[in-house]
Short mmCIF file of C-alpha atoms and ligand atoms in Angstrom, two decimals:
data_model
loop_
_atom_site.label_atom_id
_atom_site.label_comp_id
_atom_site.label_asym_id
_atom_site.label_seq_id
_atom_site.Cartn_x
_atom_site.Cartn_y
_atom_site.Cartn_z
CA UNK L 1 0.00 0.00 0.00
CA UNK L 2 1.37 3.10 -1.02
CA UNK L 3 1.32 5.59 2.48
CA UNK L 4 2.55 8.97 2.73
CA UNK L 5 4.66 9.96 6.36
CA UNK L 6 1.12 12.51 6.95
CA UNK L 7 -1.44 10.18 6.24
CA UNK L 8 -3.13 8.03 8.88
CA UNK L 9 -3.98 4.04 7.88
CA UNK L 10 -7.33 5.08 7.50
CA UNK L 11 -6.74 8.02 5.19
CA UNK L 12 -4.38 5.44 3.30
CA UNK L 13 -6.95 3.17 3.05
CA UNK L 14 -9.59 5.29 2.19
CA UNK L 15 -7.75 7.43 -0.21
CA UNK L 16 -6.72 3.83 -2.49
CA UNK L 17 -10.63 3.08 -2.29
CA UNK L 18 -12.16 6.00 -3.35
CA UNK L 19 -9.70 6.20 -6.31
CA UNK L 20 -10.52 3.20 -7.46
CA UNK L 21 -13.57 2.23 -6.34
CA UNK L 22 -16.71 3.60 -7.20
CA UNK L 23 -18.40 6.07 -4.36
CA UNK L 24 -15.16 4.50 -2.27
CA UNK L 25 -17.87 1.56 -0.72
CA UNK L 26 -19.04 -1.20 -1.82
CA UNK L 27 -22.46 -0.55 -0.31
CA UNK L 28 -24.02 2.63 -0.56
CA UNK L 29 -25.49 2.26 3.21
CA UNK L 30 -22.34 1.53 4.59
CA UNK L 31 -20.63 5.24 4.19
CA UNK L 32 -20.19 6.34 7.11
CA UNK L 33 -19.07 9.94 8.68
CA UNK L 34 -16.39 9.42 10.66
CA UNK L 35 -14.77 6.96 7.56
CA UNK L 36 -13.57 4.00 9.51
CA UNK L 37 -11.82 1.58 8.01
CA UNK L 38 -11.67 -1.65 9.93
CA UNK L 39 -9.05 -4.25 9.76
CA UNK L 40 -10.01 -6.87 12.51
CA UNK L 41 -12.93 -8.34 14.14
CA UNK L 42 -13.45 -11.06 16.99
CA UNK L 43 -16.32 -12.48 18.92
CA UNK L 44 -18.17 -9.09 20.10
CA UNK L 45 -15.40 -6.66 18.45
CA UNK L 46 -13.79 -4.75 15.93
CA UNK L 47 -10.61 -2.61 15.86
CA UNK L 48 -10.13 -0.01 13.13
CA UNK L 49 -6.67 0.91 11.24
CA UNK L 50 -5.23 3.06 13.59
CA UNK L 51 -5.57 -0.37 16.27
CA UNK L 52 -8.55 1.39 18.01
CA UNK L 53 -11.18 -1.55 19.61
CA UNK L 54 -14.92 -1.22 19.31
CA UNK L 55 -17.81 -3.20 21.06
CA UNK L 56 -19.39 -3.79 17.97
CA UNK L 57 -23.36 -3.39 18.36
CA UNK L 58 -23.96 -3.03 13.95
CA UNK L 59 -22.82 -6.15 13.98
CA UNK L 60 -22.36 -5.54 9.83
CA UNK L 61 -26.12 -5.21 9.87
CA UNK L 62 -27.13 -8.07 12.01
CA UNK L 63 -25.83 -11.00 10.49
CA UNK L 64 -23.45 -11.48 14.03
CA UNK L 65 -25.31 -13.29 16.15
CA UNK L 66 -22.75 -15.76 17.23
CA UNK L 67 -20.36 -12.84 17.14
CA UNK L 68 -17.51 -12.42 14.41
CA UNK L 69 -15.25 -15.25 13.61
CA UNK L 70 -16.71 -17.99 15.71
CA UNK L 71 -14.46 -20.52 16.10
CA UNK L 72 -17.11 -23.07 15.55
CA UNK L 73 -18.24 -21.72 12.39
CA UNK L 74 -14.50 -21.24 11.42
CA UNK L 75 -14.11 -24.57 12.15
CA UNK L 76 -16.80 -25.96 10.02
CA UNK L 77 -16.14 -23.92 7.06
CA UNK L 78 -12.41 -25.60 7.26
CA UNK L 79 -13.58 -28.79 7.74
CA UNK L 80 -15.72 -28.33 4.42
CA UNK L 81 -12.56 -27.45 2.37
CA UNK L 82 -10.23 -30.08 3.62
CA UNK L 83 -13.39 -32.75 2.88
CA UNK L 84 -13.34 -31.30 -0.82
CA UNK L 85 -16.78 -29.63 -0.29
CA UNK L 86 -16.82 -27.00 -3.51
CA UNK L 87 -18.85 -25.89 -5.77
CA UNK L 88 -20.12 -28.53 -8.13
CA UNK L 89 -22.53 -26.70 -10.45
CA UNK L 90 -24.38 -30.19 -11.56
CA UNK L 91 -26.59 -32.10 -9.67
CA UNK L 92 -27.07 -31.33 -5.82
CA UNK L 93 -24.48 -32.19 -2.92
CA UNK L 94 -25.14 -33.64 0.68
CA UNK L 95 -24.49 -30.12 1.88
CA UNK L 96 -27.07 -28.86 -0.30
CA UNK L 97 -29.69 -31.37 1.17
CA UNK L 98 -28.38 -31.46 4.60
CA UNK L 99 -28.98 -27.69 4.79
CA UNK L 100 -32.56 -27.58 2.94
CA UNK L 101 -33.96 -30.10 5.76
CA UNK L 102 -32.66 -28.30 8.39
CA UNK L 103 -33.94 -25.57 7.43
CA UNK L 104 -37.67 -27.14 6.87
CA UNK L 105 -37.21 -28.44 10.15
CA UNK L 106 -36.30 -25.18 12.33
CA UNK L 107 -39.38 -23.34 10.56
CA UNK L 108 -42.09 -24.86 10.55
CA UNK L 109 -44.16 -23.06 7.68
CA UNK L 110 -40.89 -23.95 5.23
CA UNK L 111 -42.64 -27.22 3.26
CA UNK L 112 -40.13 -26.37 0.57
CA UNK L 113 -37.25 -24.09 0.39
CA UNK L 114 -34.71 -22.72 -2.14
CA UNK L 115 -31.11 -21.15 -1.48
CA UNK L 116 -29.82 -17.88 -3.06
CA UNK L 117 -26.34 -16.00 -2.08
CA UNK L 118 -28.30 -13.20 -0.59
CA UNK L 119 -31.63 -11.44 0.67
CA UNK L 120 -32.06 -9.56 -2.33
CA UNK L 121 -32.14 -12.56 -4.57
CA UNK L 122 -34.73 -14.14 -2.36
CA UNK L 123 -36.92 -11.05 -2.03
CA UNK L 124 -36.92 -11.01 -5.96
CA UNK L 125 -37.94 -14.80 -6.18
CA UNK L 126 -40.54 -14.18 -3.57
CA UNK L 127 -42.40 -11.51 -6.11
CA UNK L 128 -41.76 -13.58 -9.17
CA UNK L 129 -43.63 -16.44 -7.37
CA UNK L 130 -46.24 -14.38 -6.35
CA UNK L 131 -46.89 -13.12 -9.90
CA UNK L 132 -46.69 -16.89 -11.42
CA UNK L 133 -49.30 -17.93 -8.99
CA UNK L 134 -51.81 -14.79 -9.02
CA UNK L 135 -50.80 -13.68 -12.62
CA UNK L 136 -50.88 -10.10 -10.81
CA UNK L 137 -47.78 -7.88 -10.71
CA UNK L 138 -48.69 -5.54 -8.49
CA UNK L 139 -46.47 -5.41 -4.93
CA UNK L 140 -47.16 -4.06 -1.72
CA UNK L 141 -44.66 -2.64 0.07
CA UNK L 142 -44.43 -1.07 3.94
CA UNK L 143 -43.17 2.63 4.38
CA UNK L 144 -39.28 2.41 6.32
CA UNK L 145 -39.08 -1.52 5.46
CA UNK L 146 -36.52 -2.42 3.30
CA UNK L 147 -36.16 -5.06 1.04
CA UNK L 148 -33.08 -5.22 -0.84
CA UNK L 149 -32.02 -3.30 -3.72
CA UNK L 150 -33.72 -4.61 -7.03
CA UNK L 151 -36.24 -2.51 -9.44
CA UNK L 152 -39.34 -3.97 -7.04
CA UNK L 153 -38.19 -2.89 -4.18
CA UNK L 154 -35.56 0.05 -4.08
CA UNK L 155 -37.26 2.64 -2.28
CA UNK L 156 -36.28 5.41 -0.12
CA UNK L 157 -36.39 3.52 3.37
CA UNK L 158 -36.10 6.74 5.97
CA UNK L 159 -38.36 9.61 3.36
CA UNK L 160 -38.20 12.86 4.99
CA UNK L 161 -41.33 14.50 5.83
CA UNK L 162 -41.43 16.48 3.08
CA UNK L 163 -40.98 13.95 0.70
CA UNK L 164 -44.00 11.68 2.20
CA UNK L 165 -46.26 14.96 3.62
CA UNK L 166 -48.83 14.25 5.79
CA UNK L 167 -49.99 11.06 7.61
CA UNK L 168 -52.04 9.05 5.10
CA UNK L 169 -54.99 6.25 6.34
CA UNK L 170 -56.36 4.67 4.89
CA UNK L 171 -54.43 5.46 1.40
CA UNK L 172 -50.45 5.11 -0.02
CA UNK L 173 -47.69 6.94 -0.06
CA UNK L 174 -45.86 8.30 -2.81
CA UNK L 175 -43.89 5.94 -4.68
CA UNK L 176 -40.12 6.89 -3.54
CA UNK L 177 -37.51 5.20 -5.85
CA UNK L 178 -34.11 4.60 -4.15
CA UNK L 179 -32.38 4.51 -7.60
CA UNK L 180 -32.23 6.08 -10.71
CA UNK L 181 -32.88 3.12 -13.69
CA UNK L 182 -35.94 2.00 -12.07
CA UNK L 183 -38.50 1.45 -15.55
CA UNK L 184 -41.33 4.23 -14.88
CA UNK L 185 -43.42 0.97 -15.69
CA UNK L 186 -42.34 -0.96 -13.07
CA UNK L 187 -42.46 2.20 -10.19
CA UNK L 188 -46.38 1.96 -11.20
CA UNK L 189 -46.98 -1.35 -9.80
CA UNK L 190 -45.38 -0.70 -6.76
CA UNK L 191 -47.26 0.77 -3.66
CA UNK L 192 -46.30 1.34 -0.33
CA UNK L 193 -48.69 2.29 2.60
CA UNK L 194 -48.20 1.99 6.60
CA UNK L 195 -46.91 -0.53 8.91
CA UNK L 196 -49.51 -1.27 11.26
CA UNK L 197 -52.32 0.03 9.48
CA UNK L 198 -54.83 -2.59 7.85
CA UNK L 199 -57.33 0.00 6.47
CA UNK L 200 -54.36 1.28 4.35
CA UNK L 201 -53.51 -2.56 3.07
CA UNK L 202 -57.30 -3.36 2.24
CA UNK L 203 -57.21 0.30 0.27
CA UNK L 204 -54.77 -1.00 -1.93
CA UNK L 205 -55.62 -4.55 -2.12
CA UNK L 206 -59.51 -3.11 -3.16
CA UNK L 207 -57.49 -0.56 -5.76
CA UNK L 208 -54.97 -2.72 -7.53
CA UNK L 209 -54.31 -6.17 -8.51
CA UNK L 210 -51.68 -7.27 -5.56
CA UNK L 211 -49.90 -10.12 -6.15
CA UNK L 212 -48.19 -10.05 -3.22
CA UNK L 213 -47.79 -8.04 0.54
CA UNK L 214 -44.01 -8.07 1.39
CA UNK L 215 -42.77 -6.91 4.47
CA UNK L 216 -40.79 -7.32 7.34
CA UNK L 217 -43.01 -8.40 10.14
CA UNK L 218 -41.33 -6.30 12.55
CA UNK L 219 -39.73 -3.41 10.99
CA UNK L 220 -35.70 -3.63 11.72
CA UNK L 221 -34.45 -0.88 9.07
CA UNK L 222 -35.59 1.82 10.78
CA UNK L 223 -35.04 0.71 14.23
CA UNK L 224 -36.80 -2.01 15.66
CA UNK L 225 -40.66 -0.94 15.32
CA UNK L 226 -43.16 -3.68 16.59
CA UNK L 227 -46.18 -4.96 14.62
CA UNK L 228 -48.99 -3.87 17.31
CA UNK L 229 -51.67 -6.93 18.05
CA UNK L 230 -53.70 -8.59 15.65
CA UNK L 231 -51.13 -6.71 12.79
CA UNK L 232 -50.13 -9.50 11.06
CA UNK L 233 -53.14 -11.64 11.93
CA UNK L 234 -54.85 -9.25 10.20
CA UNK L 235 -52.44 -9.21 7.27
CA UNK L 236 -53.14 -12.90 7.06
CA UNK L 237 -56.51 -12.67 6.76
CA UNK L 238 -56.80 -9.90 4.38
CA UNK L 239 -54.30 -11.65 1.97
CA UNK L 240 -56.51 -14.68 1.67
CA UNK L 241 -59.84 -12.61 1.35
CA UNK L 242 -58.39 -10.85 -1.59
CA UNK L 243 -55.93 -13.59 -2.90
CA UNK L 244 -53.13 -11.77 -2.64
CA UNK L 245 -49.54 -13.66 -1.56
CA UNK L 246 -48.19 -12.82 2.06
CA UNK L 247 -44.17 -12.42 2.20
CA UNK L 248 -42.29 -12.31 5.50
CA UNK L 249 -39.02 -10.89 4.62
CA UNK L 250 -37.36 -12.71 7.66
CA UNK L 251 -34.37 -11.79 6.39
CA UNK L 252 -33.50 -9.47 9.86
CA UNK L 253 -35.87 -10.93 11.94
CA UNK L 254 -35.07 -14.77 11.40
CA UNK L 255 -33.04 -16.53 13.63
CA UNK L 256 -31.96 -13.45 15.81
CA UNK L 257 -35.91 -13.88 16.69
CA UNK L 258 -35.85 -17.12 17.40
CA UNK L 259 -35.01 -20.96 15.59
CA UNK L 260 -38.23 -20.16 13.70
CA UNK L 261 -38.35 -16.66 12.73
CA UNK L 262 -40.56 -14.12 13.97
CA UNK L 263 -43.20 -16.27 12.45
CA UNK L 264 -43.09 -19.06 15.61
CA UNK L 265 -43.27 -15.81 17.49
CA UNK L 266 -46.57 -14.53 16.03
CA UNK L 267 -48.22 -17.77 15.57
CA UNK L 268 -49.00 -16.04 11.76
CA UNK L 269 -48.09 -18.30 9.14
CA UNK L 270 -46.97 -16.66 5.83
CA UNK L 271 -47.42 -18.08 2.32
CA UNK L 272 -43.11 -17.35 1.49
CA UNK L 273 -40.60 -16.24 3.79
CA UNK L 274 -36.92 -15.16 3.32
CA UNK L 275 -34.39 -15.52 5.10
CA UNK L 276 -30.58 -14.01 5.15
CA UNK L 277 -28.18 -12.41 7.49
CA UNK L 278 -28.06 -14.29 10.83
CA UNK L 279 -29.03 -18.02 8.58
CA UNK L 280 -25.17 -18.15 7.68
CA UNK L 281 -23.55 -15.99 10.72
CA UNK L 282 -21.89 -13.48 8.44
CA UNK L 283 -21.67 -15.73 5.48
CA UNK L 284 -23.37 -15.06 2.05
CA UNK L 285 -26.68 -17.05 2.08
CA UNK L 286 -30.30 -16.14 1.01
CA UNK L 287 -33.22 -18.30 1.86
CA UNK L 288 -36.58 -18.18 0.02
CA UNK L 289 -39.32 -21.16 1.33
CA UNK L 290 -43.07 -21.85 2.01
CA UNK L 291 -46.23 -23.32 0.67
CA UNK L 292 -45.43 -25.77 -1.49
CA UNK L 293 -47.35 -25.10 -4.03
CA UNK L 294 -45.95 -21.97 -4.86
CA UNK L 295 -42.20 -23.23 -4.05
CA UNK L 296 -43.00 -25.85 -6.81
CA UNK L 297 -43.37 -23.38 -9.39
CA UNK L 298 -39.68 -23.39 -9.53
CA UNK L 299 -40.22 -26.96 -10.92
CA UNK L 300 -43.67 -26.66 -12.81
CA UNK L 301 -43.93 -29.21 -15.52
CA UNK L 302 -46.16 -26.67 -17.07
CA UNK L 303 -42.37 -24.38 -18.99
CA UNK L 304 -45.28 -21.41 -19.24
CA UNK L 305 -45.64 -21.57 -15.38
CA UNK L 306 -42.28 -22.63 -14.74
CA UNK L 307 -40.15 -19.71 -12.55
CA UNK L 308 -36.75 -19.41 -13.36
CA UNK L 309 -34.09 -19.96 -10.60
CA UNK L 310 -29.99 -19.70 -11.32
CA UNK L 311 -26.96 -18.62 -10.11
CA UNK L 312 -23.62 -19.78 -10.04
CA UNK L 313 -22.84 -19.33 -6.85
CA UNK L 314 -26.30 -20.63 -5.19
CA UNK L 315 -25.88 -21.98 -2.09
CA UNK L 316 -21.98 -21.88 -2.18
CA UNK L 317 -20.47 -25.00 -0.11
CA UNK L 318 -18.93 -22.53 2.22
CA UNK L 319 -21.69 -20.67 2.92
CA UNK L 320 -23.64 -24.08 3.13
CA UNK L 321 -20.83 -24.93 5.93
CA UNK L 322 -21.72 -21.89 7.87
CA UNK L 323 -25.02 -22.21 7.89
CA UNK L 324 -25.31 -26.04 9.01
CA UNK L 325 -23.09 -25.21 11.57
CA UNK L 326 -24.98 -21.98 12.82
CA UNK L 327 -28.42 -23.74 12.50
CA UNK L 328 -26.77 -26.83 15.23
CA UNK L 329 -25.62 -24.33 17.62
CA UNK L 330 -28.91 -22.34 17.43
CA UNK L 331 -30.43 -25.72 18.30
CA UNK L 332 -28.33 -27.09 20.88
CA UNK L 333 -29.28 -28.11 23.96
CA UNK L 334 -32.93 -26.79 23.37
CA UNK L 335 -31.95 -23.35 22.36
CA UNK L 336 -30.00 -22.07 25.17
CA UNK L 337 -28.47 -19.81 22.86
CA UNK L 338 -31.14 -17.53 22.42
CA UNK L 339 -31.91 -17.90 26.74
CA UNK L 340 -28.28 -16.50 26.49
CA UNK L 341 -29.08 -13.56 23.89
CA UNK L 342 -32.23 -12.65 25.81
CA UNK L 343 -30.80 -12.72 29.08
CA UNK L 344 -28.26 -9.76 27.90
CA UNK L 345 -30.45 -7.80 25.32
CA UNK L 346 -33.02 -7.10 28.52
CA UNK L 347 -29.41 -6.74 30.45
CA UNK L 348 -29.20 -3.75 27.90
CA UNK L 349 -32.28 -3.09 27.47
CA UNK L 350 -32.67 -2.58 31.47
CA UNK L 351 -30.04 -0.84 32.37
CA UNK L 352 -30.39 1.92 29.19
CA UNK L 353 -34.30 2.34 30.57
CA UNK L 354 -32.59 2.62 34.09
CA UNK L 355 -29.98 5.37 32.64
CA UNK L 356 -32.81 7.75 30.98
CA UNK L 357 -35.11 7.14 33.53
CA UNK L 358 -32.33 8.94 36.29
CA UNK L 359 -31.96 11.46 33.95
CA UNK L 360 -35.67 12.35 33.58
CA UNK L 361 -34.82 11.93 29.30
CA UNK L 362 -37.80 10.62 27.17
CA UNK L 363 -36.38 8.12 25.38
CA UNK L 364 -38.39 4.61 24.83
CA UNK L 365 -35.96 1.26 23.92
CA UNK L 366 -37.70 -0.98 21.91
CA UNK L 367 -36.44 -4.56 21.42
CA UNK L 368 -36.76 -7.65 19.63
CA UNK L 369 -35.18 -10.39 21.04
CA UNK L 370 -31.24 -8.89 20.70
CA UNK L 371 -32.52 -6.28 18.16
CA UNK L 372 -32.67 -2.76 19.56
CA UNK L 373 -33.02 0.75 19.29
CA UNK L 374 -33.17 3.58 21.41
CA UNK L 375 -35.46 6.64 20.05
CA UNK L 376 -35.81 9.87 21.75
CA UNK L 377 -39.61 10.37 21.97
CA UNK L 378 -41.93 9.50 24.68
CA UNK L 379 -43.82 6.72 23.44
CA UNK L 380 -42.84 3.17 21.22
CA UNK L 381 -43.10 4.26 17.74
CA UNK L 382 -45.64 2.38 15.83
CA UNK L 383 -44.63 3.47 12.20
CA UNK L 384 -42.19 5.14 10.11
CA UNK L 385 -44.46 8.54 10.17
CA UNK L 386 -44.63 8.24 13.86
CA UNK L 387 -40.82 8.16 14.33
CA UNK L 388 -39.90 11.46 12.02
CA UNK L 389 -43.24 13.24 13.74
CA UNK L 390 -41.50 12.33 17.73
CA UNK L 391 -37.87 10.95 17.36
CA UNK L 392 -35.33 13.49 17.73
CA UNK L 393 -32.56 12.48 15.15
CA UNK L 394 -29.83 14.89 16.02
CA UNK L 395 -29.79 13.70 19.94
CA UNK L 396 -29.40 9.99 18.32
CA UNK L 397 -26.75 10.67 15.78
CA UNK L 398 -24.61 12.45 18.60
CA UNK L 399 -25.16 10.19 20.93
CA UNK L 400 -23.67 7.40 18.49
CA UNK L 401 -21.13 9.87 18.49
CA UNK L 402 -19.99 9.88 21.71
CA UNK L 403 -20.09 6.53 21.86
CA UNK L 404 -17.58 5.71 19.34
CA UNK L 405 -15.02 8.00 20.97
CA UNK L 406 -15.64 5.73 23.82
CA UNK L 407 -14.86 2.28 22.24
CA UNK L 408 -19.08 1.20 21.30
CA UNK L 409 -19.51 1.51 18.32
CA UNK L 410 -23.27 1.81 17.12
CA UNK L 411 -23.37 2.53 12.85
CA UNK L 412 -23.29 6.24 13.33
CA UNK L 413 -26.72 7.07 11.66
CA UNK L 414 -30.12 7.45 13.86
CA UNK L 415 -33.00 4.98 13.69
CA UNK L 416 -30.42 2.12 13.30
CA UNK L 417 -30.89 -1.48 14.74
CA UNK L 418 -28.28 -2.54 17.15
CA UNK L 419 -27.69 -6.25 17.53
CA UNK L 420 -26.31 -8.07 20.58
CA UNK L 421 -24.53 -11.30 19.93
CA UNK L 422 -24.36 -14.30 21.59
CA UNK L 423 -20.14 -13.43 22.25
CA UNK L 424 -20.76 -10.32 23.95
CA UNK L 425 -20.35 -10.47 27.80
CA UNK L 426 -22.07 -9.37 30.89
CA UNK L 427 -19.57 -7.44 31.82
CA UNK L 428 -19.21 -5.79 27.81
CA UNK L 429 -22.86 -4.59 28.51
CA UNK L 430 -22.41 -3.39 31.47
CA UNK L 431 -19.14 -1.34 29.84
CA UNK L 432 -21.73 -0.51 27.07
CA UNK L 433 -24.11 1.06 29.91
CA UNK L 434 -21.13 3.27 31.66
CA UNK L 435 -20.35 4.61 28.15
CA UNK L 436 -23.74 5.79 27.79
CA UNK L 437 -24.10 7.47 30.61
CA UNK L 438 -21.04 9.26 30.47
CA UNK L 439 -21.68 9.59 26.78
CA UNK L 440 -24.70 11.38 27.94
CA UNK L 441 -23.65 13.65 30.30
CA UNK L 442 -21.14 14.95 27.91
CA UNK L 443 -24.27 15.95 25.72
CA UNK L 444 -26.39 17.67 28.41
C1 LIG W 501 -35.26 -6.93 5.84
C2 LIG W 501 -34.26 -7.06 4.74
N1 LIG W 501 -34.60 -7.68 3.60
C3 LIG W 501 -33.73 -7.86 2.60
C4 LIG W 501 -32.45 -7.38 2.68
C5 LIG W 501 -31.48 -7.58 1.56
O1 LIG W 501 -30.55 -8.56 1.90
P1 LIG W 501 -29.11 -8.56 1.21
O2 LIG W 501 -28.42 -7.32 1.64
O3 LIG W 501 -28.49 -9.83 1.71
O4 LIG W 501 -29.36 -8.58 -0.26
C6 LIG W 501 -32.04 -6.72 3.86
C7 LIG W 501 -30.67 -6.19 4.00
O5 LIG W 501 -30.36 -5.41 4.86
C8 LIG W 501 -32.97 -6.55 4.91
O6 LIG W 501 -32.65 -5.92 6.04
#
């Protein structure tokens, strides 16, 4: 690497990425102001270029939950190369088969599942089977859920309030692409209305031809914002009364929730979920699965029914490795792994309430299972509209902050989930709650 006497690591680093690669990340969601670079990263931390350690709480947007670099997982995924596990391209492999029953068998509503190299993928198979089985194309879509960044779903997650105006119910929002190149034809079958507002979903079901409802069943991309009851019962039944598909995209929610999504939390059984992230521990996998008789449209005998799935790289043996190995230890000895992850979330969870309650701050932590946020308003948000109408952003991005300069590091951006893992300590959370507070006097 080419470094100047005056530069800093970072500034090395940065400088060689941003000349050569495009926007200098590899993500557009994962610029970030200060511009870390990191180097390292072990069980519940990271350390940056210039050797500084973080408590890591983004957890590279949730995948973590074992923590980074699990020795287990390691393990496994060495194990698969030194057994000659790679990828075959013809036929299936043990792995392959190993992985799609285990998967069947820690979700109950799976009666068939397929494996992609990432969310994204799965969320676009998920529509595609949607429109094969309705022969709709219309999608519906939840305000601050994200889904990936194809044409169907790239919208702006966190709209300001000018961009989305007043609350709307029952009725949509505007249409908010996330990217330019989005077909204007394809923006008009797109529609997104409120989480946790059925008179808005049965508007649009009664105005267009919905193939499918997608969303997250708690939203996790703007925070952690809980479906309120009889939400997604509701979604349930209004899918079936006007024949429209419902999608779970578990792809946050499943496994950090529990073995079998937020789904064997809700007791509401979706048509197709997909899963991602946590499925693999940090590795690239993508999980699409459900009713079988829309899964089987990936093998229709009928070629006009028949819904394409490819990829090279589909359900690579090393990802494959990761994920039978994550899915054991998320089963072992009946689950004790998520007693573990509960046990310090509400650790967390606890002791922040405890911190603004002393201080007399309105602040409200919502959780789901080791998914968090903390928003500044007085009340648990129960939508996207809700949260820019109460939150106050400027208290959470500084509080991030001030947290980084003292060794936590939350992605500096507000409204964004943290994740505890399974590596992180009692004594690391309790470190976590000292930085707050101190974090927090140095606000006031
Ligand atoms: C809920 C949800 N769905 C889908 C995706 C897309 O997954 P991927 O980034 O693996 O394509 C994400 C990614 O953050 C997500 O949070």
């Amino acid at each position: 690497m080419p470094k100047t006497e005056s530069m800093t690591r970072s500034e090395t680093w940065n400088r060689l990425s941003a000349r050569h690669l495009a926007g200098g990340v590899v993500s557009l969601n994962r610029k970030i102001d200060p511009a870390l670079v990191f180097v390292r990263a072990q069980g519940s931390r990271i350390w940056d270029a210039e050797g500084r350690e973080y408590l890591d709480y983004h957890a590279a947007f949730a995948p973590h939950l074992l923590g980074h670099n699990d020795p287990e997982i390691n393990a496994a995924i060495a194990r698969a190369m030194n057994q000659g596990w790679s990828l075959m391209g013809a036929g299936t492999t043990p792995w392959e088969a190993e992985l799609a029953m285990k998967l069947c068998e820690a979700v109950p509503t799976l009666e068939r599942v397929q494996l992609t190299n990432t969310g994204s993928e799965a969320t676009a198979h998920a529509i595609r089977l949607a429109r094969a089985h309705t022969g709709r194309e219309d999608v519906l879509l939840t305000l601050g859920g994200y889904n990936g960044w194809h044409n169907e779903v790239a919208r702006t997650v966190m709209p300001t309030r000018a961009q989305i105006g007043p609350r709307v119910s029952p009725g949509e929002y505007p249409w908010l692409p996330l990217s330019a190149g989005v077909p204007e034809a394809t923006q008009h079958k797109l529609h997104a209305v409120n989480f946790n507002d059925l008179e808005s979903v049965e508007y649009a079901l009664r105005k267009h031809p919905i193939a499918c409802v997608l969303t997250e069943p708690v939203l996790q991309n703007v925070g952690v914002v809980l479906p309120q009851a009889g939400y997604l019962r509701g979604l349930r039944e209004l899918c079936d009364r006007y024949g429209a598909v419902l999608v779970f995209d578990e792809v946050k929610t499943g496994f950090r929730s529990a073995l079998g999504g937020y789904q064997s939390v809700c007791g509401v059984t979706p048509d197709l979920s997909v899963f991602g992230k946590a499925v693999a521990n940090g590795h690239p996998l993508g999980v699409i699965g459900g009713k079988r008789e829309l899964m089987d449209l990936f093998a229709s005998p009928d070629a006009g029914k028949r819904v394409l799935i490819a990829g090279t790289y589909n359900a690579h043996p090393l990802a494959c490795a990761a994920a039978l190995a994550t899915l054991d230890r998320l089963a072992a000895h009946g689950g004790d792994v998520y007693a573990r992850l509960d046990a310090l979330s509400a650790r967390l969870q606890r002791g922040l309430e405890a911190i603004f309650h002393e201080r007399g701050e309105p602040a409200t932590v919502v959780r789901n299972a080791s998914a968090f946020c903390v928003y500044f308003m007085d009340h648990t948000p129960r939508d996207w509209h809700d949260i820019l109408e109460h939150h106050d952003f400027e208290r959470d991005r500084l509080l991030r902050l001030a947290l980084l300069e003292r060794g936590v590091f939350h992605f500096p951006m507000p409204c964004k989930q943290g994740s505890v893992s399974a590596a992180h300590s009692e004594a690391e959370i309790d470190r976590t709650l000292d930085a707050t507070r101190d974090a927090l006097k140095g606000l006031a």
